[in-house]
Coordinates of N, CA and C in Angstrom, one line a residue:
M15 N 13.9 0.0 0.9 CA 13.1 -1.0 1.3 C 13.6 -1.6 2.6
A16 N 12.8 -2.4 3.3 CA 13.2 -3.0 4.6 C 12.8 -4.5 4.6
E17 N 13.5 -5.2 5.5 CA 13.2 -6.6 5.8 C 11.8 -6.6 6.5
V18 N 11.1 -7.7 6.2 CA 9.8 -7.9 6.9 C 9.8 -9.3 7.5
S19 N 9.6 -9.5 8.7 CA 9.5 -10.8 9.3 C 8.2 -11.0 10.1
L20 N 7.6 -12.2 9.8 CA 6.4 -12.6 10.6 C 6.8 -13.9 11.3
K21 N 6.6 -13.9 12.6 CA 6.9 -15.0 13.4 C 5.7 -15.5 14.2
A22 N 5.2 -16.7 13.8 CA 4.1 -17.4 14.4 C 2.9 -16.4 14.4
V23 N 2.7 -15.6 13.3 CA 1.6 -14.7 13.3 C 0.2 -15.4 13.1
K24 N -0.7 -15.1 14.0 CA -2.0 -15.6 14.0 C -3.0 -14.5 14.0
K25 N -4.1 -14.6 13.3 CA -5.2 -13.7 13.3 C -6.5 -14.5 13.4
S26 N -7.3 -14.2 14.4 CA -8.6 -14.8 14.6 C -9.7 -13.8 14.7
Y27 N -10.8 -14.2 14.2 CA -12.1 -13.4 14.4 C -12.9 -14.3 15.3
G28 N -13.0 -14.0 16.6 CA -13.7 -14.9 17.5 C -13.0 -16.3 17.5
R29 N -13.7 -17.3 17.2 CA -13.2 -18.7 17.2 C -12.6 -19.1 15.8
I30 N -12.8 -18.2 14.9 CA -12.3 -18.6 13.5 C -10.9 -18.1 13.3
D31 N -10.0 -19.0 13.0 CA -8.6 -18.6 12.7 C -8.5 -18.3 11.2
V32 N -8.1 -17.1 10.9 CA -8.0 -16.7 9.5 C -6.6 -16.9 9.0
I33 N -5.6 -16.5 9.9 CA -4.2 -16.7 9.7 C -3.7 -17.6 10.8
K34 N -3.1 -18.7 10.4 CA -2.8 -19.8 11.4 C -1.3 -20.0 11.5
G35 N -0.6 -19.1 12.2 CA 0.8 -19.2 12.5 C 1.7 -19.1 11.4
V36 N 1.7 -17.9 10.7 CA 2.5 -17.7 9.5 C 3.9 -17.3 10.0
D37 N 4.9 -17.9 9.4 CA 6.3 -17.6 9.6 C 6.9 -17.3 8.2
I38 N 7.4 -16.1 8.0 CA 8.0 -15.7 6.8 C 9.0 -14.6 7.0
H39 N 10.1 -14.7 6.2 CA 11.1 -13.6 6.3 C 11.3 -13.1 4.9
I40 N 11.1 -11.8 4.7 CA 11.2 -11.2 3.3 C 12.4 -10.2 3.4
N41 N 13.4 -10.5 2.6 CA 14.6 -9.7 2.6 C 14.4 -8.3 2.0
D42 N 15.3 -7.4 2.4 CA 15.3 -6.1 1.9 C 15.4 -6.1 0.3
G43 N 14.4 -5.5 -0.4 CA 14.5 -5.4 -1.8 C 13.8 -6.6 -2.5
E44 N 13.3 -7.6 -1.7 CA 12.7 -8.8 -2.3 C 11.3 -8.5 -2.6
F45 N 10.8 -9.1 -3.7 CA 9.4 -9.0 -4.2 C 8.7 -10.3 -3.9
V46 N 7.6 -10.3 -3.1 CA 6.9 -11.5 -2.7 C 5.5 -11.3 -3.1
V47 N 4.9 -12.4 -3.6 CA 3.5 -12.4 -4.0 C 2.8 -13.5 -3.1
F48 N 1.7 -13.2 -2.5 CA 0.9 -14.2 -1.8 C -0.2 -14.6 -2.7
V49 N -0.3 -15.9 -3.0 CA -1.3 -16.5 -3.9 C -2.2 -17.5 -3.1
G50 N -3.4 -17.5 -3.5 CA -4.3 -18.4 -2.9 C -5.8 -18.1 -3.3
P51 N -6.7 -19.0 -3.0 CA -8.1 -18.8 -3.4 C -8.7 -17.7 -2.6
S52 N -9.8 -17.2 -3.1 CA -10.5 -16.1 -2.4 C -10.9 -16.5 -1.0
G53 N -10.7 -15.6 -0.1 CA -11.1 -15.9 1.3 C -10.1 -16.6 2.1
C54 N -8.8 -16.8 1.6 CA -7.9 -17.6 2.3 C -7.0 -16.8 3.3
G55 N -7.2 -15.5 3.3 CA -6.5 -14.6 4.2 C -5.4 -13.7 3.7
K56 N -5.2 -13.7 2.3 CA -4.2 -12.8 1.7 C -4.3 -11.4 2.1
S57 N -5.5 -10.8 1.9 CA -5.7 -9.4 2.3 C -5.6 -9.2 3.8
T58 N -6.1 -10.1 4.6 CA -5.9 -9.9 6.0 C -4.5 -9.9 6.4
L59 N -3.7 -10.8 5.8 CA -2.2 -10.8 6.1 C -1.6 -9.5 5.8
L60 N -1.9 -8.9 4.6 CA -1.4 -7.6 4.3 C -1.9 -6.5 5.3
R61 N -3.1 -6.6 5.7 CA -3.7 -5.6 6.6 C -3.0 -5.7 8.0
V62 N -2.7 -6.9 8.4 CA -2.0 -7.0 9.7 C -0.5 -6.5 9.6
I63 N 0.1 -6.7 8.5 CA 1.5 -6.2 8.3 C 1.4 -4.6 8.4
A64 N 0.4 -4.1 7.7 CA 0.3 -2.6 7.6 C -0.2 -2.0 9.0
G65 N -0.7 -2.9 9.9 CA -1.2 -2.4 11.1 C -2.7 -1.9 11.1
L66 N -3.3 -2.3 10.0 CA -4.8 -1.9 9.9 C -5.6 -2.9 10.7
E67 N -5.1 -4.0 11.1 CA -5.8 -5.0 11.9 C -4.7 -5.5 12.9
D68 N -5.2 -5.8 14.1 CA -4.3 -6.3 15.2 C -4.2 -7.8 14.9
I69 N -3.0 -8.4 15.3 CA -2.8 -9.8 15.3 C -3.3 -10.4 16.6
T70 N -3.6 -11.7 16.6 CA -4.0 -12.4 17.8 C -2.8 -12.9 18.5
E71 N -1.8 -13.3 17.8 CA -0.6 -13.8 18.4 C 0.6 -13.6 17.4
G72 N 1.8 -13.6 17.9 CA 3.0 -13.6 17.1 C 3.7 -12.3 17.1
I73 N 4.7 -12.1 16.2 CA 5.5 -11.0 16.1 C 5.6 -10.5 14.7
I74 N 5.5 -9.2 14.5 CA 5.7 -8.6 13.1 C 6.9 -7.7 13.3
E75 N 7.9 -7.8 12.5 CA 9.1 -6.9 12.5 C 9.2 -6.3 11.1
I76 N 9.5 -5.0 11.1 CA 9.8 -4.3 9.8 C 11.1 -3.5 10.1
G77 N 12.1 -3.8 9.2 CA 13.4 -3.2 9.4 C 14.0 -3.6 10.7
G78 N 13.8 -4.8 11.2 CA 14.4 -5.3 12.4 C 13.8 -4.7 13.7
R79 N 12.7 -4.0 13.6 CA 12.0 -3.4 14.7 C 10.6 -4.1 14.9
M80 N 10.3 -4.5 16.1 CA 8.9 -5.1 16.3 C 7.9 -4.0 16.2
V81 N 6.9 -4.2 15.4 CA 5.9 -3.1 15.1 C 4.5 -3.5 15.6
N82 N 4.4 -4.6 16.4 CA 3.0 -5.1 16.8 C 2.2 -4.0 17.4
E83 N 2.8 -3.1 18.2 CA 2.0 -2.1 18.9 C 2.0 -0.8 18.3
L84 N 2.7 -0.6 17.1 CA 2.8 0.6 16.4 C 1.6 0.9 15.6
P85 N 1.1 2.1 15.5 CA 0.0 2.4 14.6 C 0.5 2.4 13.2
P86 N -0.4 2.3 12.2 CA 0.0 2.2 10.8 C 0.9 3.3 10.3
K87 N 0.7 4.5 10.7 CA 1.5 5.6 10.2 C 2.9 5.6 10.7
E88 N 3.2 4.8 11.7 CA 4.6 4.7 12.3 C 5.3 3.4 11.8
R89 N 4.7 2.6 10.9 CA 5.3 1.4 10.5 C 6.2 1.5 9.3
G90 N 6.1 2.7 8.6 CA 6.9 2.8 7.4 C 6.3 2.0 6.2
V91 N 5.0 1.8 6.2 CA 4.4 1.0 5.2 C 3.4 1.8 4.3
A92 N 3.4 1.6 3.0 CA 2.4 2.2 2.2 C 1.6 1.1 1.5
M93 N 0.3 1.2 1.6 CA -0.5 0.1 1.1 C -1.4 0.7 0.0
V94 N -1.5 -0.1 -1.1 CA -2.3 0.3 -2.3 C -3.4 -0.8 -2.3
F95 N -4.7 -0.3 -2.2 CA -5.8 -1.2 -2.2 C -6.4 -1.5 -3.5
Q96 N -7.1 -2.6 -3.6 CA -7.8 -3.0 -4.8 C -8.8 -1.9 -5.3
S97 N -9.4 -1.2 -4.4 CA -10.4 -0.2 -4.7 C -9.9 1.2 -5.0
Y98 N -8.5 1.3 -5.1 CA -7.8 2.6 -5.3 C -7.8 3.5 -4.1
A99 N -8.9 3.7 -3.4 CA -9.0 4.6 -2.3 C -8.5 6.0 -2.6
I100 N -9.0 6.6 -3.7 CA -8.6 8.0 -4.0 C -9.8 8.8 -3.8
F101 N -9.6 10.1 -3.6 CA -10.6 11.1 -3.3 C -11.2 11.7 -4.6
P102 N -12.5 11.5 -4.8 CA -13.1 12.0 -6.1 C -13.1 13.6 -6.2
H103 N -13.1 14.3 -5.1 CA -13.2 15.7 -5.1 C -11.8 16.4 -5.3
M104 N -10.8 15.6 -5.3 CA -9.4 16.1 -5.5 C -8.9 15.9 -6.8
T105 N -7.9 16.7 -7.3 CA -7.3 16.4 -8.5 C -6.3 15.3 -8.3
V106 N -5.7 14.8 -9.4 CA -4.7 13.8 -9.4 C -3.5 14.3 -8.5
R107 N -3.1 15.5 -8.8 CA -2.0 16.1 -8.0 C -2.3 16.1 -6.5
E108 N -3.5 16.5 -6.1 CA -3.9 16.6 -4.7 C -3.9 15.2 -4.1
N109 N -4.4 14.2 -4.9 CA -4.5 12.8 -4.4 C -3.1 12.3 -4.2
I110 N -2.2 12.5 -5.1 CA -0.9 12.0 -4.9 C -0.2 12.7 -3.8
A111 N -0.4 13.9 -3.5 CA 0.2 14.7 -2.5 C -0.4 14.5 -1.1
F112 N -1.6 13.8 -1.0 CA -2.4 13.7 0.2 C -1.6 13.3 1.4
G113 N -0.8 12.2 1.3 CA -0.1 11.7 2.4 C 1.0 12.7 2.9
L114 N 1.6 13.4 1.9 CA 2.6 14.4 2.3 C 1.9 15.6 3.0
T115 N 0.7 15.9 2.5 CA 0.0 17.0 3.2 C -0.3 16.7 4.6
I116 N -0.8 15.5 4.9 CA -1.1 15.0 6.2 C 0.2 15.0 7.1
A117 N 1.3 14.7 6.5 CA 2.6 14.7 7.2 C 3.2 16.1 7.4
G118 N 2.5 17.1 6.8 CA 3.0 18.5 7.0 C 4.2 18.8 6.1
A119 N 4.3 18.2 5.0 CA 5.4 18.5 4.1 C 5.3 19.9 3.5
S120 N 6.4 20.5 3.2 CA 6.4 21.9 2.6 C 5.8 21.8 1.2
K121 N 5.3 23.0 0.7 CA 4.8 23.0 -0.7 C 5.9 22.6 -1.7
Q122 N 7.1 23.0 -1.5 CA 8.2 22.7 -2.4 C 8.4 21.2 -2.4
E123 N 8.4 20.5 -1.2 CA 8.7 19.1 -1.1 C 7.5 18.4 -1.8
K124 N 6.3 18.8 -1.6 CA 5.1 18.2 -2.3 C 5.2 18.3 -3.8
Q125 N 5.6 19.5 -4.3 CA 5.7 19.6 -5.7 C 6.8 18.7 -6.3
Q126 N 7.9 18.7 -5.6 CA 9.0 17.8 -6.1 C 8.6 16.3 -6.1
K127 N 8.1 15.9 -5.0 CA 7.8 14.4 -4.9 C 6.6 14.0 -5.9
V128 N 5.6 14.9 -6.0 CA 4.5 14.6 -6.9 C 5.0 14.6 -8.4
A129 N 5.9 15.5 -8.7 CA 6.4 15.6 -10.1 C 7.2 14.3 -10.4
E130 N 8.0 13.8 -9.4 CA 8.8 12.6 -9.5 C 7.9 11.4 -9.7
A131 N 6.9 11.3 -8.9 CA 6.0 10.1 -9.0 C 5.2 10.2 -10.3
A132 N 4.8 11.4 -10.7 CA 4.1 11.5 -12.0 C 5.0 11.1 -13.2
R133 N 6.2 11.5 -13.1 CA 7.2 11.1 -14.2 C 7.4 9.6 -14.2
I134 N 7.6 9.0 -13.1 CA 7.8 7.5 -13.0 C 6.6 6.8 -13.6
L135 N 5.4 7.3 -13.2 CA 4.2 6.6 -13.6 C 3.6 7.1 -15.0
Q136 N 4.3 8.0 -15.6 CA 4.0 8.5 -16.9 C 2.6 9.1 -16.9
M137 N 2.4 10.0 -15.9 CA 1.1 10.7 -15.8 C 1.1 12.2 -15.6
E138 N 2.2 12.8 -16.0 CA 2.4 14.2 -15.8 C 1.2 15.0 -16.5
H139 N 0.7 14.5 -17.6 CA -0.4 15.2 -18.3 C -1.8 15.0 -17.6
L140 N -1.8 14.2 -16.6 CA -3.1 14.0 -15.9 C -3.2 14.7 -14.6
L141 N -2.2 15.4 -14.1 CA -2.1 16.0 -12.8 C -3.3 16.9 -12.4
D142 N -3.9 17.6 -13.4 CA -5.0 18.5 -13.1 C -6.4 17.9 -13.3
R143 N -6.4 16.6 -13.6 CA -7.7 16.0 -13.8 C -8.3 15.5 -12.5
R144 N -9.6 15.2 -12.5 CA -10.2 14.6 -11.3 C -10.4 13.1 -11.6
P145 N -10.5 12.3 -10.6 CA -10.6 10.8 -10.8 C -11.7 10.4 -11.8
S146 N -12.8 11.1 -11.8 CA -13.9 10.8 -12.7 C -13.5 10.9 -14.2
Q147 N -12.4 11.6 -14.4 CA -11.9 11.8 -15.8 C -10.8 10.8 -16.2
L148 N -10.6 9.8 -15.3 CA -9.5 8.8 -15.5 C -10.1 7.4 -15.8
S149 N -9.3 6.6 -16.5 CA -9.6 5.2 -16.7 C -9.2 4.5 -15.4
G150 N -9.6 3.2 -15.3 CA -9.3 2.4 -14.1 C -7.8 2.3 -13.9
G151 N -7.1 2.1 -15.0 CA -5.6 2.0 -14.9 C -5.0 3.2 -14.4
Q152 N -5.5 4.4 -14.9 CA -5.0 5.7 -14.5 C -5.3 5.9 -13.0
R153 N -6.5 5.5 -12.5 CA -6.8 5.7 -11.1 C -5.9 4.8 -10.2
Q154 N -5.6 3.6 -10.7 CA -4.7 2.8 -9.9 C -3.3 3.4 -9.9
R155 N -2.8 4.0 -10.9 CA -1.5 4.7 -10.9 C -1.5 5.9 -10.0
V156 N -2.7 6.6 -9.8 CA -2.8 7.6 -8.8 C -2.5 7.1 -7.4
A157 N -3.2 5.9 -7.1 CA -3.0 5.3 -5.8 C -1.5 4.9 -5.6
I158 N -0.9 4.4 -6.6 CA 0.5 4.0 -6.5 C 1.4 5.2 -6.4
G159 N 1.1 6.3 -7.1 CA 1.8 7.5 -6.9 C 1.8 8.0 -5.5
R160 N 0.6 8.0 -4.9 CA 0.5 8.4 -3.5 C 1.4 7.6 -2.6
A161 N 1.5 6.3 -2.9 CA 2.4 5.4 -2.1 C 3.9 5.8 -2.3
I162 N 4.2 6.0 -3.6 CA 5.6 6.3 -3.9 C 6.1 7.6 -3.2
T163 N 5.3 8.6 -3.2 CA 5.7 9.9 -2.6 C 6.1 9.8 -1.1
R164 N 5.6 8.8 -0.4 CA 5.9 8.7 1.0 C 7.2 8.0 1.3
K165 N 7.9 7.5 0.2 CA 9.1 6.8 0.4 C 9.1 5.8 1.5
P166 N 8.1 4.8 1.5 CA 8.0 3.9 2.6 C 9.1 2.9 2.6
A167 N 9.2 2.2 3.8 CA 10.2 1.1 3.9 C 9.7 -0.1 3.2
V168 N 8.3 -0.2 3.2 CA 7.7 -1.4 2.6 C 6.4 -1.0 1.8
F169 N 6.3 -1.5 0.6 CA 5.1 -1.4 -0.2 C 4.2 -2.6 -0.1
L170 N 2.9 -2.5 0.1 CA 2.0 -3.6 0.1 C 0.9 -3.3 -0.9
F171 N 0.7 -4.2 -1.8 CA -0.3 -4.1 -2.8 C -1.4 -5.2 -2.7
D172 N -2.6 -4.8 -2.5 CA -3.7 -5.8 -2.3 C -4.5 -5.9 -3.6
E173 N -4.2 -6.9 -4.4 CA -4.8 -7.1 -5.7 C -4.9 -5.8 -6.6
P174 N -3.7 -5.2 -6.8 CA -3.8 -3.9 -7.5 C -4.2 -3.9 -9.0
L175 N -4.3 -5.1 -9.6 CA -4.7 -5.2 -11.0 C -6.0 -5.8 -11.2
S176 N -6.7 -6.2 -10.1 CA -7.9 -7.0 -10.2 C -9.1 -6.3 -10.8
N177 N -9.1 -5.0 -10.7 CA -10.2 -4.2 -11.3 C -9.9 -3.7 -12.7
L178 N -8.8 -4.1 -13.3 CA -8.4 -3.7 -14.6 C -8.7 -4.8 -15.6
D179 N -9.0 -4.5 -16.8 CA -9.2 -5.5 -17.8 C -7.8 -6.0 -18.3
A180 N -7.8 -7.1 -19.0 CA -6.5 -7.7 -19.4 C -5.5 -6.8 -20.1
A181 N -6.1 -6.0 -21.0 CA -5.2 -5.1 -21.8 C -4.5 -4.1 -20.8
L182 N -5.2 -3.5 -19.9 CA -4.7 -2.6 -19.0 C -3.7 -3.2 -18.0
R183 N -3.8 -4.5 -17.7 CA -2.9 -5.1 -16.8 C -1.5 -5.2 -17.4
M184 N -1.4 -5.3 -18.7 CA -0.2 -5.3 -19.4 C 0.5 -4.0 -19.5
D185 N -0.3 -2.9 -19.4 CA 0.2 -1.5 -19.5 C 1.2 -1.1 -18.4

């Protein structure tokens, strides 16, 4: 994991300030949760850290390096979305390996990392299924597995449990 620092980070859409000068330092290995009412900017904050949206002002550092101008793939961040963002035409195995495939990983490396993620998430028995054959909790684990295989410096989760019922959240 890596340190994340936001210094006077601001995000505006036109005249509307969505993020108003956020200053925060998150230490290496620290677990932080942003809490607030719907529409207060939590998801936007995660998206600007990931580089999916540009900031209006301020500095974002990951691992001591300013990343304001870096594209998402160069920030060392893996983001898991509320909606899972998995591909319905791919198997669980292919979905988990997707980021590695894009990065040009070898077949052996993909097999090893997918097997490790599947073991950690207790889903080895699901690797050959398609997303339509999975529960909501299992689909979310696929998305988490895809993030794990990339070995990112930072994990960002945007309401990863919101689409799950209470029983599954405890699982």
